[in-house]
Amino acid sequence: MDSEKPEGPQLCGWCGMAIHEGMEVHGMARDSSVTHASDPARDGQRFLTSCSREHLAALQEHYRHRPFVDEELWAGKMARALDRSEALTVEQLEEVTGLSREQIERCVAWLEAQVYRLH
């Protein structure tokens, strides 16, 4: 869920090669499957690490072709809110996530469709 730079040895997100410290190439890509642990303004942004500019460009191109699904992003926002509280009313969920009731309803329907597809 988190888009922050990970600690420890860096691996290229494209080829998987271990990268020597200080040689990493970093960038960002739009990705509806990413929510930031504490900064909602960074939701939908994936932090990328690669071994070269060419591999960074390949990663960014990969994410450009991945559909950005609003409901997927909203699901992450709702999950973050519910991780911090045992239970929330719809009104509280609207306030905490910044989502409208319609967005929450669309997200729930999308989640149910995802679960149904898995069965």
CSV table of N, CA, C and O in Angstrom, one decimal:
chain,number,residue,atom,x,y,z
A,1,MET,N,0.8,-1.2,0.0
A,1,MET,CA,0.0,0.0,0.0
A,1,MET,C,0.9,1.3,0.0
A,1,MET,O,0.5,2.3,-0.5
A,2,ASP,N,2.0,1.2,0.6
A,2,ASP,CA,2.8,2.4,0.8
A,2,ASP,C,3.7,2.7,-0.4
A,2,ASP,O,4.2,1.8,-1.0
A,3,SER,N,3.8,4.0,-0.7
A,3,SER,CA,4.6,4.3,-1.9
A,3,SER,C,6.0,4.9,-1.5
A,3,SER,O,6.6,5.5,-2.3
A,4,GLU,N,6.4,4.8,-0.2
A,4,GLU,CA,7.6,5.4,0.2
A,4,GLU,C,8.8,4.5,-0.2
A,4,GLU,O,8.6,3.3,-0.3
A,5,LYS,N,10.0,5.1,-0.2
A,5,LYS,CA,11.2,4.4,-0.6
A,5,LYS,C,11.5,3.3,0.5
A,5,LYS,O,11.5,3.6,1.7
A,6,PRO,N,11.6,2.0,0.1
A,6,PRO,CA,11.8,1.0,1.1
A,6,PRO,C,13.3,1.1,1.7
A,6,PRO,O,14.2,1.6,1.0
A,7,GLU,N,13.4,0.5,2.9
A,7,GLU,CA,14.8,0.4,3.5
A,7,GLU,C,15.5,-0.9,3.0
A,7,GLU,O,14.8,-1.8,2.6
A,8,GLY,N,16.8,-0.9,3.1
A,8,GLY,CA,17.5,-2.1,2.8
A,8,GLY,C,18.0,-2.1,1.4
A,8,GLY,O,18.0,-1.1,0.7
A,9,PRO,N,18.5,-3.3,0.9
A,9,PRO,CA,19.0,-3.4,-0.4
A,9,PRO,C,18.0,-3.1,-1.5
A,9,PRO,O,16.8,-3.5,-1.4
A,10,GLN,N,18.4,-2.3,-2.5
A,10,GLN,CA,17.5,-1.9,-3.5
A,10,GLN,C,17.6,-2.9,-4.7
A,10,GLN,O,18.7,-3.4,-5.0
A,11,LEU,N,16.4,-3.3,-5.2
A,11,LEU,CA,16.4,-4.1,-6.4
A,11,LEU,C,15.7,-3.4,-7.5
A,11,LEU,O,14.8,-2.6,-7.3
A,12,CYS,N,16.1,-3.6,-8.7
A,12,CYS,CA,15.5,-3.0,-9.9
A,12,CYS,C,14.1,-3.5,-10.1
A,12,CYS,O,13.9,-4.7,-10.1
A,13,GLY,N,13.1,-2.6,-10.1
A,13,GLY,CA,11.7,-3.0,-10.3
A,13,GLY,C,11.5,-3.6,-11.7
A,13,GLY,O,10.4,-4.3,-11.9
A,14,TRP,N,12.4,-3.5,-12.6
A,14,TRP,CA,12.2,-4.0,-13.9
A,14,TRP,C,12.9,-5.4,-14.1
A,14,TRP,O,12.2,-6.4,-14.5
A,15,CYS,N,14.2,-5.4,-13.8
A,15,CYS,CA,14.9,-6.7,-14.0
A,15,CYS,C,15.2,-7.5,-12.8
A,15,CYS,O,15.7,-8.6,-12.8
A,16,GLY,N,15.0,-6.9,-11.6
A,16,GLY,CA,15.3,-7.6,-10.3
A,16,GLY,C,16.7,-7.6,-9.9
A,16,GLY,O,17.0,-8.1,-8.8
A,17,MET,N,17.6,-6.9,-10.6
A,17,MET,CA,19.0,-6.9,-10.3
A,17,MET,C,19.2,-6.1,-9.0
A,17,MET,O,18.6,-5.0,-8.8
A,18,ALA,N,20.2,-6.5,-8.1
A,18,ALA,CA,20.5,-5.8,-7.0
A,18,ALA,C,21.3,-4.5,-7.4
A,18,ALA,O,22.1,-4.6,-8.3
A,19,ILE,N,21.0,-3.4,-6.8
A,19,ILE,CA,21.6,-2.1,-7.2
A,19,ILE,C,22.6,-1.7,-6.1
A,19,ILE,O,22.2,-1.6,-5.0
A,20,HIS,N,23.8,-1.3,-6.6
A,20,HIS,CA,24.8,-0.8,-5.6
A,20,HIS,C,24.2,0.5,-5.0
A,20,HIS,O,23.6,1.4,-5.7
A,21,GLU,N,24.5,0.7,-3.7
A,21,GLU,CA,24.0,1.9,-3.0
A,21,GLU,C,24.5,3.2,-3.8
A,21,GLU,O,25.6,3.3,-4.2
A,22,GLY,N,23.6,4.1,-4.0
A,22,GLY,CA,23.9,5.4,-4.6
A,22,GLY,C,23.7,5.3,-6.1
A,22,GLY,O,23.8,6.3,-6.8
A,23,MET,N,23.5,4.1,-6.7
A,23,MET,CA,23.4,4.0,-8.1
A,23,MET,C,21.9,3.8,-8.6
A,23,MET,O,21.6,3.7,-9.8
A,24,GLU,N,21.0,3.9,-7.7
A,24,GLU,CA,19.6,3.7,-8.0
A,24,GLU,C,19.1,4.9,-8.8
A,24,GLU,O,19.5,6.0,-8.7
A,25,VAL,N,18.1,4.6,-9.6
A,25,VAL,CA,17.4,5.6,-10.4
A,25,VAL,C,15.9,5.5,-9.9
A,25,VAL,O,15.3,4.5,-9.9
A,26,HIS,N,15.4,6.7,-9.5
A,26,HIS,CA,14.0,6.7,-8.9
A,26,HIS,C,13.1,7.5,-9.7
A,26,HIS,O,13.5,8.5,-10.4
A,27,GLY,N,11.8,7.2,-9.7
A,27,GLY,CA,10.8,7.9,-10.3
A,27,GLY,C,9.4,7.6,-9.7
A,27,GLY,O,9.3,6.8,-8.8
A,28,MET,N,8.4,8.1,-10.3
A,28,MET,CA,7.0,7.9,-9.8
A,28,MET,C,6.2,7.5,-11.0
A,28,MET,O,6.5,7.8,-12.2
A,29,ALA,N,5.1,6.8,-10.7
A,29,ALA,CA,4.1,6.4,-11.7
A,29,ALA,C,2.7,6.4,-11.1
A,29,ALA,O,2.6,6.1,-9.9
A,30,ARG,N,1.7,6.8,-11.9
A,30,ARG,CA,0.3,6.7,-11.4
A,30,ARG,C,-0.1,5.3,-11.2
A,30,ARG,O,0.2,4.5,-12.1
A,31,ASP,N,-0.7,4.9,-10.1
A,31,ASP,CA,-1.1,3.6,-9.9
A,31,ASP,C,-2.2,3.6,-8.8
A,31,ASP,O,-2.0,3.9,-7.7
A,32,SER,N,-3.4,3.2,-9.3
A,32,SER,CA,-4.5,3.2,-8.4
A,32,SER,C,-4.5,2.1,-7.3
A,32,SER,O,-5.3,2.2,-6.4
A,33,SER,N,-3.5,1.2,-7.3
A,33,SER,CA,-3.4,0.2,-6.3
A,33,SER,C,-2.6,0.7,-5.1
A,33,SER,O,-2.4,-0.1,-4.1
A,34,VAL,N,-2.1,1.9,-5.1
A,34,VAL,CA,-1.2,2.4,-4.1
A,34,VAL,C,-1.9,3.5,-3.3
A,34,VAL,O,-2.4,4.5,-3.8
A,35,THR,N,-1.8,3.3,-1.9
A,35,THR,CA,-2.2,4.4,-1.0
A,35,THR,C,-1.1,4.5,0.0
A,35,THR,O,-0.4,3.6,0.4
A,36,HIS,N,-0.8,5.8,0.3
A,36,HIS,CA,0.3,6.1,1.2
A,36,HIS,C,-0.2,5.9,2.7
A,36,HIS,O,-1.3,6.2,3.0
A,37,ALA,N,0.7,5.4,3.5
A,37,ALA,CA,0.3,5.1,4.9
A,37,ALA,C,-0.2,6.3,5.7
A,37,ALA,O,-1.1,6.1,6.5
A,38,SER,N,0.4,7.5,5.4
A,38,SER,CA,0.0,8.6,6.2
A,38,SER,C,-0.3,9.9,5.5
A,38,SER,O,-0.8,10.8,6.0
A,39,ASP,N,-0.1,9.9,4.2
A,39,ASP,CA,-0.3,11.2,3.4
A,39,ASP,C,-1.2,10.9,2.2
A,39,ASP,O,-0.8,10.5,1.1
A,40,PRO,N,-2.5,11.2,2.4
A,40,PRO,CA,-3.5,11.0,1.3
A,40,PRO,C,-3.2,11.7,0.0
A,40,PRO,O,-3.6,11.3,-1.0
A,41,ALA,N,-2.4,12.8,0.1
A,41,ALA,CA,-2.1,13.5,-1.1
A,41,ALA,C,-1.2,12.7,-2.0
A,41,ALA,O,-1.0,13.0,-3.2
A,42,ARG,N,-0.5,11.7,-1.5
A,42,ARG,CA,0.4,10.8,-2.2
A,42,ARG,C,-0.3,9.5,-2.7
A,42,ARG,O,0.3,8.7,-3.3
A,43,ASP,N,-1.6,9.4,-2.4
A,43,ASP,CA,-2.3,8.2,-2.9
A,43,ASP,C,-2.3,8.2,-4.4
A,43,ASP,O,-2.4,9.2,-5.1
A,44,GLY,N,-2.2,7.0,-5.0
A,44,GLY,CA,-2.2,6.8,-6.4
A,44,GLY,C,-0.9,7.0,-7.1
A,44,GLY,O,-0.8,7.1,-8.3
A,45,GLN,N,0.2,7.2,-6.3
A,45,GLN,CA,1.5,7.4,-6.8
A,45,GLN,C,2.5,6.3,-6.3
A,45,GLN,O,2.7,6.1,-5.1
A,46,ARG,N,3.0,5.6,-7.3
A,46,ARG,CA,3.9,4.5,-6.9
A,46,ARG,C,5.4,5.0,-7.1
A,46,ARG,O,5.8,5.5,-8.1
A,47,PHE,N,6.1,4.7,-6.0
A,47,PHE,CA,7.6,5.0,-6.0
A,47,PHE,C,8.3,3.9,-6.7
A,47,PHE,O,8.1,2.7,-6.4
A,48,LEU,N,9.1,4.3,-7.7
A,48,LEU,CA,9.8,3.2,-8.5
A,48,LEU,C,11.3,3.3,-8.3
A,48,LEU,O,11.8,4.4,-8.2
A,49,THR,N,11.9,2.2,-8.3
A,49,THR,CA,13.4,2.1,-8.2
A,49,THR,C,13.9,1.2,-9.4
A,49,THR,O,13.3,0.1,-9.6
A,50,SER,N,14.9,1.7,-10.0
A,50,SER,CA,15.5,0.9,-11.1
A,50,SER,C,17.0,1.0,-11.1
A,50,SER,O,17.6,1.8,-10.4
A,51,CYS,N,17.6,0.2,-12.0
A,51,CYS,CA,19.1,0.2,-12.1
A,51,CYS,C,19.6,1.1,-13.2
A,51,CYS,O,20.8,1.4,-13.3
A,52,SER,N,18.7,1.7,-14.0
A,52,SER,CA,19.1,2.6,-15.1
A,52,SER,C,17.9,3.4,-15.5
A,52,SER,O,16.8,3.1,-15.2
A,53,ARG,N,18.2,4.5,-16.2
A,53,ARG,CA,17.1,5.3,-16.8
A,53,ARG,C,16.3,4.5,-17.7
A,53,ARG,O,15.1,4.8,-17.8
A,54,GLU,N,16.9,3.6,-18.5
A,54,GLU,CA,16.1,2.8,-19.5
A,54,GLU,C,15.1,1.9,-18.7
A,54,GLU,O,14.0,1.8,-19.2
A,55,HIS,N,15.5,1.3,-17.6
A,55,HIS,CA,14.6,0.5,-16.9
A,55,HIS,C,13.6,1.3,-16.2
A,55,HIS,O,12.4,0.8,-16.1
A,56,LEU,N,13.9,2.5,-15.7
A,56,LEU,CA,12.9,3.4,-15.1
A,56,LEU,C,11.8,3.7,-16.2
A,56,LEU,O,10.6,3.7,-15.9
A,57,ALA,N,12.3,4.1,-17.4
A,57,ALA,CA,11.4,4.4,-18.5
A,57,ALA,C,10.5,3.2,-18.8
A,57,ALA,O,9.3,3.3,-19.0
A,58,ALA,N,11.0,2.0,-18.8
A,58,ALA,CA,10.2,0.8,-19.0
A,58,ALA,C,9.2,0.6,-17.9
A,58,ALA,O,8.0,0.2,-18.2
A,59,LEU,N,9.6,0.8,-16.7
A,59,LEU,CA,8.6,0.7,-15.6
A,59,LEU,C,7.5,1.7,-15.7
A,59,LEU,O,6.3,1.4,-15.5
A,60,GLN,N,7.9,2.9,-16.0
A,60,GLN,CA,6.9,4.0,-16.1
A,60,GLN,C,5.9,3.7,-17.3
A,60,GLN,O,4.7,3.9,-17.2
A,61,GLU,N,6.5,3.2,-18.4
A,61,GLU,CA,5.6,2.8,-19.5
A,61,GLU,C,4.7,1.7,-19.1
A,61,GLU,O,3.5,1.7,-19.5
A,62,HIS,N,5.2,0.7,-18.4
A,62,HIS,CA,4.3,-0.4,-17.9
A,62,HIS,C,3.1,0.2,-17.1
A,62,HIS,O,2.0,-0.2,-17.3
A,63,TYR,N,3.4,1.1,-16.2
A,63,TYR,CA,2.3,1.6,-15.4
A,63,TYR,C,1.4,2.6,-16.2
A,63,TYR,O,0.2,2.7,-15.9
A,64,ARG,N,1.9,3.2,-17.2
A,64,ARG,CA,1.0,4.0,-18.1
A,64,ARG,C,0.0,3.1,-18.8
A,64,ARG,O,-1.1,3.6,-19.1
A,65,HIS,N,0.3,1.8,-19.0
A,65,HIS,CA,-0.7,0.9,-19.7
A,65,HIS,C,-1.6,0.2,-18.7
A,65,HIS,O,-2.5,-0.4,-19.1
A,66,ARG,N,-1.3,0.3,-17.4
A,66,ARG,CA,-2.1,-0.3,-16.4
A,66,ARG,C,-3.3,0.6,-16.2
A,66,ARG,O,-3.1,1.8,-15.9
A,67,PRO,N,-4.5,0.1,-16.2
A,67,PRO,CA,-5.7,1.0,-16.0
A,67,PRO,C,-5.7,1.6,-14.6
A,67,PRO,O,-5.3,0.9,-13.6
A,68,PHE,N,-6.0,2.9,-14.5
A,68,PHE,CA,-6.2,3.5,-13.3
A,68,PHE,C,-7.7,3.4,-12.9
A,68,PHE,O,-8.5,4.0,-13.6
A,69,VAL,N,-7.9,2.7,-11.9
A,69,VAL,CA,-9.3,2.4,-11.5
A,69,VAL,C,-9.7,3.2,-10.2
A,69,VAL,O,-9.1,2.9,-9.2
A,70,ASP,N,-10.5,4.2,-10.4
A,70,ASP,CA,-10.8,5.0,-9.2
A,70,ASP,C,-11.3,4.2,-8.0
A,70,ASP,O,-10.9,4.4,-6.9
A,71,GLU,N,-12.2,3.2,-8.3
A,71,GLU,CA,-12.7,2.4,-7.2
A,71,GLU,C,-11.6,1.6,-6.4
A,71,GLU,O,-11.7,1.4,-5.2
A,72,GLU,N,-10.6,1.2,-7.2
A,72,GLU,CA,-9.4,0.6,-6.5
A,72,GLU,C,-8.7,1.5,-5.6
A,72,GLU,O,-8.4,1.1,-4.4
A,73,LEU,N,-8.5,2.8,-6.0
A,73,LEU,CA,-7.9,3.8,-5.1
A,73,LEU,C,-8.8,4.1,-3.9
A,73,LEU,O,-8.3,4.1,-2.8
A,74,TRP,N,-10.1,4.2,-4.2
A,74,TRP,CA,-11.0,4.4,-3.1
A,74,TRP,C,-11.0,3.3,-2.1
A,74,TRP,O,-11.1,3.5,-0.8
A,75,ALA,N,-10.8,2.1,-2.5
A,75,ALA,CA,-10.8,0.9,-1.6
A,75,ALA,C,-9.6,1.0,-0.7
A,75,ALA,O,-9.7,0.7,0.5
A,76,GLY,N,-8.5,1.5,-1.3
A,76,GLY,CA,-7.3,1.7,-0.4
A,76,GLY,C,-7.5,2.8,0.6
A,76,GLY,O,-7.1,2.6,1.8
A,77,LYS,N,-8.2,3.8,0.2
A,77,LYS,CA,-8.5,4.9,1.2
A,77,LYS,C,-9.4,4.4,2.3
A,77,LYS,O,-9.2,4.7,3.5
A,78,MET,N,-10.4,3.6,1.9
A,78,MET,CA,-11.3,3.0,2.9
A,78,MET,C,-10.5,2.0,3.8
A,78,MET,O,-10.7,2.0,5.0
A,79,ALA,N,-9.7,1.2,3.3
A,79,ALA,CA,-8.9,0.3,4.1
A,79,ALA,C,-8.0,1.0,5.1
A,79,ALA,O,-7.9,0.6,6.2
A,80,ARG,N,-7.3,2.1,4.6
A,80,ARG,CA,-6.5,2.9,5.5
A,80,ARG,C,-7.3,3.4,6.7
A,80,ARG,O,-6.9,3.3,7.8
A,81,ALA,N,-8.5,3.9,6.4
A,81,ALA,CA,-9.4,4.5,7.4
A,81,ALA,C,-9.8,3.4,8.4
A,81,ALA,O,-9.8,3.6,9.6
A,82,LEU,N,-10.2,2.2,7.8
A,82,LEU,CA,-10.7,1.1,8.7
A,82,LEU,C,-9.6,0.4,9.5
A,82,LEU,O,-9.9,-0.1,10.5
A,83,ASP,N,-8.4,0.5,9.0
A,83,ASP,CA,-7.2,0.0,9.8
A,83,ASP,C,-7.0,0.8,11.0
A,83,ASP,O,-6.5,0.3,12.0
A,84,ARG,N,-7.4,2.0,11.0
A,84,ARG,CA,-7.2,2.9,12.2
A,84,ARG,C,-8.4,3.0,13.1
A,84,ARG,O,-8.4,3.7,14.2
A,85,SER,N,-9.5,2.3,12.8
A,85,SER,CA,-10.7,2.3,13.6
A,85,SER,C,-11.4,1.0,13.5
A,85,SER,O,-11.4,0.4,12.4
A,86,GLU,N,-12.0,0.5,14.6
A,86,GLU,CA,-12.7,-0.7,14.6
A,86,GLU,C,-13.9,-0.7,13.7
A,86,GLU,O,-14.2,-1.7,13.0
A,87,ALA,N,-14.7,0.4,13.8
A,87,ALA,CA,-15.9,0.5,13.0
A,87,ALA,C,-16.1,2.0,12.7
A,87,ALA,O,-15.9,2.9,13.5
A,88,LEU,N,-16.7,2.3,11.5
A,88,LEU,CA,-17.0,3.7,11.2
A,88,LEU,C,-18.4,3.7,10.5
A,88,LEU,O,-18.7,2.8,9.7
A,89,THR,N,-19.2,4.7,10.8
A,89,THR,CA,-20.4,4.9,10.1
A,89,THR,C,-20.1,5.4,8.7
A,89,THR,O,-18.9,5.8,8.4
A,90,VAL,N,-21.0,5.3,7.8
A,90,VAL,CA,-20.8,5.9,6.4
A,90,VAL,C,-20.4,7.3,6.5
A,90,VAL,O,-19.5,7.8,5.8
A,91,GLU,N,-21.1,8.1,7.4
A,91,GLU,CA,-20.8,9.5,7.6
A,91,GLU,C,-19.3,9.7,8.0
A,91,GLU,O,-18.6,10.6,7.5
A,92,GLN,N,-18.9,8.9,9.0
A,92,GLN,CA,-17.5,9.0,9.5
A,92,GLN,C,-16.5,8.6,8.3
A,92,GLN,O,-15.5,9.2,8.2
A,93,LEU,N,-16.9,7.6,7.6
A,93,LEU,CA,-16.0,7.1,6.5
A,93,LEU,C,-15.9,8.2,5.4
A,93,LEU,O,-14.8,8.4,4.9
A,94,GLU,N,-17.0,8.9,5.2
A,94,GLU,CA,-17.0,10.0,4.2
A,94,GLU,C,-16.0,11.1,4.7
A,94,GLU,O,-15.2,11.6,4.0
A,95,GLU,N,-16.1,11.4,6.0
A,95,GLU,CA,-15.2,12.5,6.6
A,95,GLU,C,-13.8,12.1,6.6
A,95,GLU,O,-12.9,12.8,6.2
A,96,VAL,N,-13.5,10.8,7.0
A,96,VAL,CA,-12.1,10.4,7.1
A,96,VAL,C,-11.4,10.2,5.8
A,96,VAL,O,-10.2,10.5,5.6
A,97,THR,N,-12.2,9.7,4.8
A,97,THR,CA,-11.6,9.4,3.5
A,97,THR,C,-11.6,10.5,2.5
A,97,THR,O,-10.9,10.6,1.5
A,98,GLY,N,-12.6,11.4,2.7
A,98,GLY,CA,-12.8,12.5,1.8
A,98,GLY,C,-13.7,12.0,0.6
A,98,GLY,O,-13.8,12.8,-0.4
A,99,LEU,N,-14.2,10.8,0.7
A,99,LEU,CA,-15.0,10.3,-0.4
A,99,LEU,C,-16.5,10.6,-0.2
A,99,LEU,O,-16.9,10.8,0.9
A,100,SER,N,-17.2,10.7,-1.3
A,100,SER,CA,-18.6,10.9,-1.2
A,100,SER,C,-19.3,9.6,-0.9
A,100,SER,O,-18.8,8.5,-1.1
A,101,ARG,N,-20.6,9.7,-0.6
A,101,ARG,CA,-21.4,8.5,-0.4
A,101,ARG,C,-21.5,7.7,-1.7
A,101,ARG,O,-21.3,6.4,-1.7
A,102,GLU,N,-21.6,8.4,-2.8
A,102,GLU,CA,-21.7,7.7,-4.1
A,102,GLU,C,-20.4,7.0,-4.4
A,102,GLU,O,-20.4,5.8,-4.9
A,103,GLN,N,-19.2,7.6,-4.1
A,103,GLN,CA,-17.9,6.9,-4.3
A,103,GLN,C,-17.8,5.7,-3.4
A,103,GLN,O,-17.3,4.7,-3.9
A,104,ILE,N,-18.2,5.8,-2.2
A,104,ILE,CA,-18.2,4.7,-1.3
A,104,ILE,C,-19.0,3.5,-1.8
A,104,ILE,O,-18.6,2.4,-1.8
A,105,GLU,N,-20.2,3.8,-2.2
A,105,GLU,CA,-21.1,2.8,-2.8
A,105,GLU,C,-20.5,2.2,-4.0
A,105,GLU,O,-20.6,0.9,-4.2
A,106,ARG,N,-19.9,3.0,-4.9
A,106,ARG,CA,-19.3,2.4,-6.1
A,106,ARG,C,-18.1,1.5,-5.7
A,106,ARG,O,-17.9,0.5,-6.3
A,107,CYS,N,-17.4,2.0,-4.7
A,107,CYS,CA,-16.2,1.2,-4.3
A,107,CYS,C,-16.7,-0.2,-3.7
A,107,CYS,O,-16.1,-1.2,-4.0
A,108,VAL,N,-17.7,-0.2,-2.9
A,108,VAL,CA,-18.2,-1.4,-2.3
A,108,VAL,C,-18.7,-2.3,-3.4
A,108,VAL,O,-18.4,-3.5,-3.4
A,109,ALA,N,-19.4,-1.8,-4.4
A,109,ALA,CA,-19.8,-2.6,-5.5
A,109,ALA,C,-18.7,-3.2,-6.3
A,109,ALA,O,-18.6,-4.4,-6.7
A,110,TRP,N,-17.6,-2.4,-6.5
A,110,TRP,CA,-16.4,-2.8,-7.2
A,110,TRP,C,-15.7,-4.0,-6.4
A,110,TRP,O,-15.3,-5.0,-7.0
A,111,LEU,N,-15.6,-3.8,-5.1
A,111,LEU,CA,-15.0,-4.8,-4.2
A,111,LEU,C,-15.8,-6.1,-4.3
A,111,LEU,O,-15.2,-7.2,-4.4
A,112,GLU,N,-17.1,-6.0,-4.2
A,112,GLU,CA,-17.9,-7.2,-4.3
A,112,GLU,C,-17.7,-7.9,-5.6
A,112,GLU,O,-17.6,-9.1,-5.7
A,113,ALA,N,-17.6,-7.1,-6.7
A,113,ALA,CA,-17.4,-7.7,-8.0
A,113,ALA,C,-16.0,-8.4,-8.0
A,113,ALA,O,-15.9,-9.5,-8.7
A,114,GLN,N,-15.0,-7.9,-7.4
A,114,GLN,CA,-13.7,-8.5,-7.4
A,114,GLN,C,-13.7,-9.8,-6.6
A,114,GLN,O,-13.1,-10.8,-7.0
A,115,VAL,N,-14.4,-9.8,-5.5
A,115,VAL,CA,-14.5,-11.1,-4.7
A,115,VAL,C,-15.3,-12.1,-5.5
A,115,VAL,O,-14.9,-13.3,-5.5
A,116,TYR,N,-16.3,-11.7,-6.2
A,116,TYR,CA,-17.1,-12.6,-7.0
A,116,TYR,C,-16.3,-13.2,-8.1
A,116,TYR,O,-16.4,-14.4,-8.4
A,117,ARG,N,-15.4,-12.4,-8.7
A,117,ARG,CA,-14.5,-12.9,-9.8
A,117,ARG,C,-13.6,-14.0,-9.3
A,117,ARG,O,-13.2,-14.9,-10.0
A,118,LEU,N,-13.2,-13.9,-8.0
A,118,LEU,CA,-12.3,-14.9,-7.4
A,118,LEU,C,-12.9,-16.2,-7.1
A,118,LEU,O,-12.2,-17.2,-7.0
A,119,HIS,N,-14.2,-16.3,-7.0
A,119,HIS,CA,-14.9,-17.5,-6.7
A,119,HIS,C,-15.3,-18.3,-7.9
A,119,HIS,O,-15.6,-17.9,-8.9
